[in-house]
mmCIF file with all atom_site columns, C-alpha atoms in Angstrom:
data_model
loop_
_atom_site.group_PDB
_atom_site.id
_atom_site.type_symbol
_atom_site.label_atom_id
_atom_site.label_alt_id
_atom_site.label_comp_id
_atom_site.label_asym_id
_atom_site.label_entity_id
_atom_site.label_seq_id
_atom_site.pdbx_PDB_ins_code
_atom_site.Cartn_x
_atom_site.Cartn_y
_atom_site.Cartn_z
_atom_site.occupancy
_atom_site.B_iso_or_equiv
_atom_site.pdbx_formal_charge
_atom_site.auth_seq_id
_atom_site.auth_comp_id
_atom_site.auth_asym_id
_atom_site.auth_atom_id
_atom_site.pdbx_PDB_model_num
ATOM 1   C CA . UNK E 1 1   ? 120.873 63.779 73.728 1.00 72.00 ? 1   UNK E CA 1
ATOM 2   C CA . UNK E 1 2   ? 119.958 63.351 69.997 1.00 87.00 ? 2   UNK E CA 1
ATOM 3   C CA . UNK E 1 3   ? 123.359 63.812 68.344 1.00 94.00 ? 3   UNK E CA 1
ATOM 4   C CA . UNK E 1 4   ? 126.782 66.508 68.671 1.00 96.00 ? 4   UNK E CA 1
ATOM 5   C CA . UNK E 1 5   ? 128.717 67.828 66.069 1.00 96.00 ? 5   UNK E CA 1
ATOM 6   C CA . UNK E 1 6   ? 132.719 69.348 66.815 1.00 97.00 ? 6   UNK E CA 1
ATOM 7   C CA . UNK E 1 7   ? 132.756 72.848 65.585 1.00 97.00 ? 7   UNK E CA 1
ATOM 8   C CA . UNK E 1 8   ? 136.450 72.905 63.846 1.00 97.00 ? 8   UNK E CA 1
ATOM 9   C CA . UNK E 1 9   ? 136.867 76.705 64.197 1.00 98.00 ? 9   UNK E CA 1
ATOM 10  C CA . UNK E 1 10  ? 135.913 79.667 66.373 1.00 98.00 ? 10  UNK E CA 1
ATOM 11  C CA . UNK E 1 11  ? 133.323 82.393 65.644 1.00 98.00 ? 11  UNK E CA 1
ATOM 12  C CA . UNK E 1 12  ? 130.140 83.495 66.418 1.00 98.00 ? 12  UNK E CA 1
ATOM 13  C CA . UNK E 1 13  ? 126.862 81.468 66.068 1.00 98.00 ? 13  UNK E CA 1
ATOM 14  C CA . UNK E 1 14  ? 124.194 84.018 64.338 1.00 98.00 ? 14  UNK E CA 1
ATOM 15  C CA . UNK E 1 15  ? 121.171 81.644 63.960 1.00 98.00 ? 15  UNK E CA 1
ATOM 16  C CA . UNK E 1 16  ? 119.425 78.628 63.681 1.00 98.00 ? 16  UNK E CA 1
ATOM 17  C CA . UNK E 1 17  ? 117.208 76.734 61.313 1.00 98.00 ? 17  UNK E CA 1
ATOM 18  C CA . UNK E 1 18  ? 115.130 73.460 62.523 1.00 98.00 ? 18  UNK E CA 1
ATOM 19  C CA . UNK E 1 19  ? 113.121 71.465 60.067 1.00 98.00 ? 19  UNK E CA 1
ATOM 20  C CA . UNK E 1 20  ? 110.686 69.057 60.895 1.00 98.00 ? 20  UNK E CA 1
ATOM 21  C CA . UNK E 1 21  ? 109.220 65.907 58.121 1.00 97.00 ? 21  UNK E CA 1
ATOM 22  C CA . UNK E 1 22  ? 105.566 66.817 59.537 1.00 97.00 ? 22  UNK E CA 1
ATOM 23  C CA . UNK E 1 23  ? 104.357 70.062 61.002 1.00 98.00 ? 23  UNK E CA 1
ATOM 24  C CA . UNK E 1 24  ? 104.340 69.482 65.292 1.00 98.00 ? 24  UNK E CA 1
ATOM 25  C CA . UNK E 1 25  ? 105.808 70.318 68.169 1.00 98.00 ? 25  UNK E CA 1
ATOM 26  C CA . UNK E 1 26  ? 109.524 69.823 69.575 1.00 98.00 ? 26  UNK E CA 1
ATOM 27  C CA . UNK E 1 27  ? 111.292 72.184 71.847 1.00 98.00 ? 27  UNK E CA 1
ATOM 28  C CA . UNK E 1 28  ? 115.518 71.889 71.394 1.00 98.00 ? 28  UNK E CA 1
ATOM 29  C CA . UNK E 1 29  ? 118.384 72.857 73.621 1.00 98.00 ? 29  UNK E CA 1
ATOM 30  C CA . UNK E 1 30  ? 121.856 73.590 72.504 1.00 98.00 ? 30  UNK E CA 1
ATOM 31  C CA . UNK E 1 31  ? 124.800 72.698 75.025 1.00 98.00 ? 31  UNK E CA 1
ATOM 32  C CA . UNK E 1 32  ? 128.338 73.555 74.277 1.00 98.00 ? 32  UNK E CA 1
ATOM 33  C CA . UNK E 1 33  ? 131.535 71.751 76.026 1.00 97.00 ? 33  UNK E CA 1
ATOM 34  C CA . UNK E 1 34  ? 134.801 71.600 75.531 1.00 96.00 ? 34  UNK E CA 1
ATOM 35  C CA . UNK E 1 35  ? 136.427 67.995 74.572 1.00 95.00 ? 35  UNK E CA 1
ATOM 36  C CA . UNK E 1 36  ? 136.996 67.628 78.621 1.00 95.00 ? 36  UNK E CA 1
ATOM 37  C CA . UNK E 1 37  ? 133.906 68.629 79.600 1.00 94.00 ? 37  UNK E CA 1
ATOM 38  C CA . UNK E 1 38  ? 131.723 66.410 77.074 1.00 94.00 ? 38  UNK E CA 1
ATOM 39  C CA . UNK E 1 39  ? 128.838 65.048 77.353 1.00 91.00 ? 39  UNK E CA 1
ATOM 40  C CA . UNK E 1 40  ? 127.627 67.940 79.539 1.00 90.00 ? 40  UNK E CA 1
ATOM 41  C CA . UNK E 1 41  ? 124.177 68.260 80.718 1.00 94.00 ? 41  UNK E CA 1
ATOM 42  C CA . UNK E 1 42  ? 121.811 71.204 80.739 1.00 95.00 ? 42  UNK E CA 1
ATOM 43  C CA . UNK E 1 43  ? 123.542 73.257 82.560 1.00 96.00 ? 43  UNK E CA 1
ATOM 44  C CA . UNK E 1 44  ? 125.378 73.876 79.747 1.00 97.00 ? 44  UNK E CA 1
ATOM 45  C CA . UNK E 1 45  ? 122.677 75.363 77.395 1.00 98.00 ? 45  UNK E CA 1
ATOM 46  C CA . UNK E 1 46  ? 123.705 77.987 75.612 1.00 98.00 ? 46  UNK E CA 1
ATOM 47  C CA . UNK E 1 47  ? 120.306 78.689 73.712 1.00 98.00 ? 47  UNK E CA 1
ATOM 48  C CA . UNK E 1 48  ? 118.833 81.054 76.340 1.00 96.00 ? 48  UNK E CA 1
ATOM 49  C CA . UNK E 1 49  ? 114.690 81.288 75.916 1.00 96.00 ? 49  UNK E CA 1
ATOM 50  C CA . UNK E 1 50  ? 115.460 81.376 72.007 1.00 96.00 ? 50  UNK E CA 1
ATOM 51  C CA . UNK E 1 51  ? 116.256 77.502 71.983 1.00 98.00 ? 51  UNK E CA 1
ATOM 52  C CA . UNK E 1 52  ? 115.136 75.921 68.432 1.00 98.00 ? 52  UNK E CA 1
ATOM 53  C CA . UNK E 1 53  ? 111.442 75.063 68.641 1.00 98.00 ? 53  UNK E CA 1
ATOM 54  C CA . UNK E 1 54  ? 108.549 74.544 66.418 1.00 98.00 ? 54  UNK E CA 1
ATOM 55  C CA . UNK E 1 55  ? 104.639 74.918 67.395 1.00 98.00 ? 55  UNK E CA 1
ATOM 56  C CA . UNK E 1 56  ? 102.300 73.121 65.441 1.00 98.00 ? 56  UNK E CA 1
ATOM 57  C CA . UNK E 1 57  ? 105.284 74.168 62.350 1.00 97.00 ? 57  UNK E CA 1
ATOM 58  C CA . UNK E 1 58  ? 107.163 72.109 59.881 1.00 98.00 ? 58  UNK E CA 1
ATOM 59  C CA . UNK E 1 59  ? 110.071 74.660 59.593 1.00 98.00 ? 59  UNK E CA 1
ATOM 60  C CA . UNK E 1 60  ? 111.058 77.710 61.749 1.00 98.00 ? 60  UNK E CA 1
ATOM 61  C CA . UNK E 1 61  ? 114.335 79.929 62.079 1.00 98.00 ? 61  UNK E CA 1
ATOM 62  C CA . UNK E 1 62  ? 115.814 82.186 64.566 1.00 98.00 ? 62  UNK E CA 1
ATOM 63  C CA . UNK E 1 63  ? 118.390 84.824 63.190 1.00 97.00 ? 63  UNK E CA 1
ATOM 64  C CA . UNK E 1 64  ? 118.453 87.455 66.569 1.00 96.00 ? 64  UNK E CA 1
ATOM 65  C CA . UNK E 1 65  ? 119.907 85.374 69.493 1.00 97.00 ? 65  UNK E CA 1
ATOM 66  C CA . UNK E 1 66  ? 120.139 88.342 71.836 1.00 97.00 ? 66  UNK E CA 1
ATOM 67  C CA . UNK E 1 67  ? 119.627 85.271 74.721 1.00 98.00 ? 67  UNK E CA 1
ATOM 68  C CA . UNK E 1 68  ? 121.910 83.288 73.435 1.00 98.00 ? 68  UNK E CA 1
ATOM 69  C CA . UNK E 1 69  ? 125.936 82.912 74.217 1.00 98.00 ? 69  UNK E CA 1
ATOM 70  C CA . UNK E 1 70  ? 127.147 83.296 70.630 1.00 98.00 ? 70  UNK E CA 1
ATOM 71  C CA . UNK E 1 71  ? 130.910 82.749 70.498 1.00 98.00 ? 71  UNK E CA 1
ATOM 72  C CA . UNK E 1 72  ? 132.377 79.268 69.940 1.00 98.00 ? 72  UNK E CA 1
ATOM 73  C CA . UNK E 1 73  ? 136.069 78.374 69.927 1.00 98.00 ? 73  UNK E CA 1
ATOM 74  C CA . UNK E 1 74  ? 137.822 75.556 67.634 1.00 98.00 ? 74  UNK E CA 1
ATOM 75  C CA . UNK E 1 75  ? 136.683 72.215 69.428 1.00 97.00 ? 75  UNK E CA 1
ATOM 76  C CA . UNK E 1 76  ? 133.949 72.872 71.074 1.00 98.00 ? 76  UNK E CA 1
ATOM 77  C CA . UNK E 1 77  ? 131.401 70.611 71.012 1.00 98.00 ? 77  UNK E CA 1
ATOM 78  C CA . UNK E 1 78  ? 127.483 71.296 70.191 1.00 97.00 ? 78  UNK E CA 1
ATOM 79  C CA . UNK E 1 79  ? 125.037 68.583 71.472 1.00 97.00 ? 79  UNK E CA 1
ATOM 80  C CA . UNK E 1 80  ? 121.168 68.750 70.848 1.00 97.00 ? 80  UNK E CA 1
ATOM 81  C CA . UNK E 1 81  ? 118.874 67.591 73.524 1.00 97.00 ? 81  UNK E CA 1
ATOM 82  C CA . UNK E 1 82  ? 115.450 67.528 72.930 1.00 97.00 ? 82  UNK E CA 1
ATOM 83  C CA . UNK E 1 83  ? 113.059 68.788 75.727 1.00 97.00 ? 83  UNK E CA 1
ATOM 84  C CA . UNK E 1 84  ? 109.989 68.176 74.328 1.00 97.00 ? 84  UNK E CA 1
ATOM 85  C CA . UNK E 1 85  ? 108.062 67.238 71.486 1.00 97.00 ? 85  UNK E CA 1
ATOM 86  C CA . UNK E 1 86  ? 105.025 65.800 70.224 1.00 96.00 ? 86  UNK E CA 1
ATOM 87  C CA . UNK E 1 87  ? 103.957 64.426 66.440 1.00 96.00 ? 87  UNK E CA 1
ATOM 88  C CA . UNK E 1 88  ? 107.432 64.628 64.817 1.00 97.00 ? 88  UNK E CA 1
ATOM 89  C CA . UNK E 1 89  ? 109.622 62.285 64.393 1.00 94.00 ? 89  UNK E CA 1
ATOM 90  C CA . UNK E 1 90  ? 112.403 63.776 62.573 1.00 96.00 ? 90  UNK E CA 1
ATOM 91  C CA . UNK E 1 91  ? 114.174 67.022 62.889 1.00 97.00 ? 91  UNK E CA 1
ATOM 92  C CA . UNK E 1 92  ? 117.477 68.170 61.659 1.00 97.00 ? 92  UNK E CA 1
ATOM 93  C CA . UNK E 1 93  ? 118.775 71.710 63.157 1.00 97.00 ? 93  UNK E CA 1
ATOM 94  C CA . UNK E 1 94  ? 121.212 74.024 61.594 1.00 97.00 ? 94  UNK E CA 1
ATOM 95  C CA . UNK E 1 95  ? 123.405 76.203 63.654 1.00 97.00 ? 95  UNK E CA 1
ATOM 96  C CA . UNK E 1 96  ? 124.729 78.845 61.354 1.00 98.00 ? 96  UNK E CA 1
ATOM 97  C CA . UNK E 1 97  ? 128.666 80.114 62.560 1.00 98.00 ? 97  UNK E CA 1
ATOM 98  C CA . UNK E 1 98  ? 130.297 82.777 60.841 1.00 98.00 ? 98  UNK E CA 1
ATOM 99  C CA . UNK E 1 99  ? 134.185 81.902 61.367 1.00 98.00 ? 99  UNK E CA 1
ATOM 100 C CA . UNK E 1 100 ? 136.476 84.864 63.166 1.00 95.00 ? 100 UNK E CA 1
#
Protein backbone atom coordinates (compact mmCIF):
# COMPACT_ATOMS: atom_id res chain seq x y z
CA UNK A 1 0.00 0.00 0.00
CA UNK A 2 1.39 3.48 -0.94
CA UNK A 3 -1.20 5.77 0.66
CA UNK A 4 -5.55 6.01 0.98
CA UNK A 5 -7.55 8.89 0.83
CA UNK A 6 -11.57 8.90 2.47
CA UNK A 7 -13.83 9.93 -0.29
CA UNK A 8 -16.34 12.38 1.78
CA UNK A 9 -19.26 11.93 -0.67
CA UNK A 10 -20.83 9.45 -3.08
CA UNK A 11 -20.71 9.49 -6.91
CA UNK A 12 -19.24 8.03 -9.67
CA UNK A 13 -15.44 7.80 -10.40
CA UNK A 14 -15.03 8.82 -14.32
CA UNK A 15 -11.18 8.69 -14.63
CA UNK A 16 -7.84 8.76 -13.62
CA UNK A 17 -4.67 10.72 -14.10
CA UNK A 18 -1.08 9.28 -12.85
CA UNK A 19 2.01 11.37 -13.13
CA UNK A 20 5.32 10.18 -12.82
CA UNK A 21 8.84 12.76 -11.96
CA UNK A 22 10.71 10.58 -14.78
CA UNK A 23 9.22 8.73 -17.69
CA UNK A 24 9.12 4.56 -16.52
CA UNK A 25 7.16 2.01 -15.66
CA UNK A 26 4.63 1.42 -12.61
CA UNK A 27 1.48 -0.56 -12.79
CA UNK A 28 -1.34 0.77 -9.88
CA UNK A 29 -4.33 -0.87 -8.31
CA UNK A 30 -7.22 0.89 -6.77
CA UNK A 31 -9.05 -0.92 -3.74
CA UNK A 32 -12.11 0.49 -2.18
CA UNK A 33 -13.41 -0.47 1.55
CA UNK A 34 -15.62 0.69 3.72
CA UNK A 35 -14.25 2.15 7.26
CA UNK A 36 -14.89 -1.68 8.62
CA UNK A 37 -13.44 -3.32 6.03
CA UNK A 38 -10.05 -1.18 5.78
CA UNK A 39 -7.07 -1.98 4.93
CA UNK A 40 -8.40 -4.51 2.40
CA UNK A 41 -6.25 -6.39 0.11
CA UNK A 42 -6.53 -7.04 -3.60
CA UNK A 43 -9.39 -8.57 -3.64
CA UNK A 44 -10.82 -5.48 -3.39
CA UNK A 45 -9.59 -3.81 -6.67
CA UNK A 46 -11.90 -1.99 -8.23
CA UNK A 47 -9.69 -0.87 -11.31
CA UNK A 48 -10.53 -3.86 -13.55
CA UNK A 49 -7.63 -4.31 -16.52
CA UNK A 50 -7.79 -0.33 -16.77
CA UNK A 51 -5.74 0.05 -13.41
CA UNK A 52 -3.44 3.37 -13.61
CA UNK A 53 -0.20 2.46 -15.36
CA UNK A 54 2.51 4.06 -17.27
CA UNK A 55 4.98 2.29 -19.94
CA UNK A 56 8.12 3.81 -20.50
CA UNK A 57 5.61 7.39 -19.86
CA UNK A 58 5.92 10.29 -17.55
CA UNK A 59 2.12 11.04 -17.56
CA UNK A 60 -0.92 8.98 -18.77
CA UNK A 61 -4.84 9.21 -18.19
CA UNK A 62 -7.73 6.97 -18.44
CA UNK A 63 -11.23 8.71 -18.93
CA UNK A 64 -13.45 5.28 -20.22
CA UNK A 65 -13.44 2.83 -17.22
CA UNK A 66 -15.89 0.43 -18.84
CA UNK A 67 -13.77 -2.33 -16.41
CA UNK A 68 -13.94 -0.51 -13.68
CA UNK A 69 -16.70 -0.43 -10.63
CA UNK A 70 -17.42 3.31 -10.75
CA UNK A 71 -19.77 4.24 -7.90
CA UNK A 72 -18.41 5.26 -4.48
CA UNK A 73 -20.48 6.08 -1.41
CA UNK A 74 -19.58 8.82 1.41
CA UNK A 75 -16.70 7.01 3.43
CA UNK A 76 -15.35 4.81 1.44
CA UNK A 77 -11.96 4.46 1.42
CA UNK A 78 -9.48 4.42 -1.80
CA UNK A 79 -6.02 2.81 -1.19
CA UNK A 80 -3.25 2.62 -3.96
CA UNK A 81 -1.11 -0.41 -4.14
CA UNK A 82 1.49 -0.53 -6.45
CA UNK A 83 2.05 -3.81 -8.45
CA UNK A 84 4.85 -3.04 -10.26
CA UNK A 85 7.22 -0.61 -11.34
CA UNK A 86 10.55 0.07 -12.50
CA UNK A 87 12.69 3.62 -12.86
CA UNK A 88 10.22 5.91 -11.01
CA UNK A 89 10.27 6.89 -7.93
CA UNK A 90 7.45 9.17 -7.52
CA UNK A 91 3.93 9.05 -8.69
CA UNK A 92 0.90 10.87 -7.58
CA UNK A 93 -2.62 9.49 -9.06
CA UNK A 94 -5.77 11.40 -9.43
CA UNK A 95 -9.08 9.73 -9.23
CA UNK A 96 -11.57 12.11 -10.70
CA UNK A 97 -15.43 11.67 -8.84
CA UNK A 98 -18.21 13.55 -10.03
CA UNK A 99 -20.51 13.88 -6.74
CA UNK A 100 -24.39 12.44 -7.09
Amino acid sequence: NKGSVTIPYSGTITGWTIMADVSGSIVVDVWKNNYASYPGSASDSIAGTEKPTLSSQQKNTDTNLTTWTTAVAAGDIITFNVDSVSTVTKVTVTINITKS
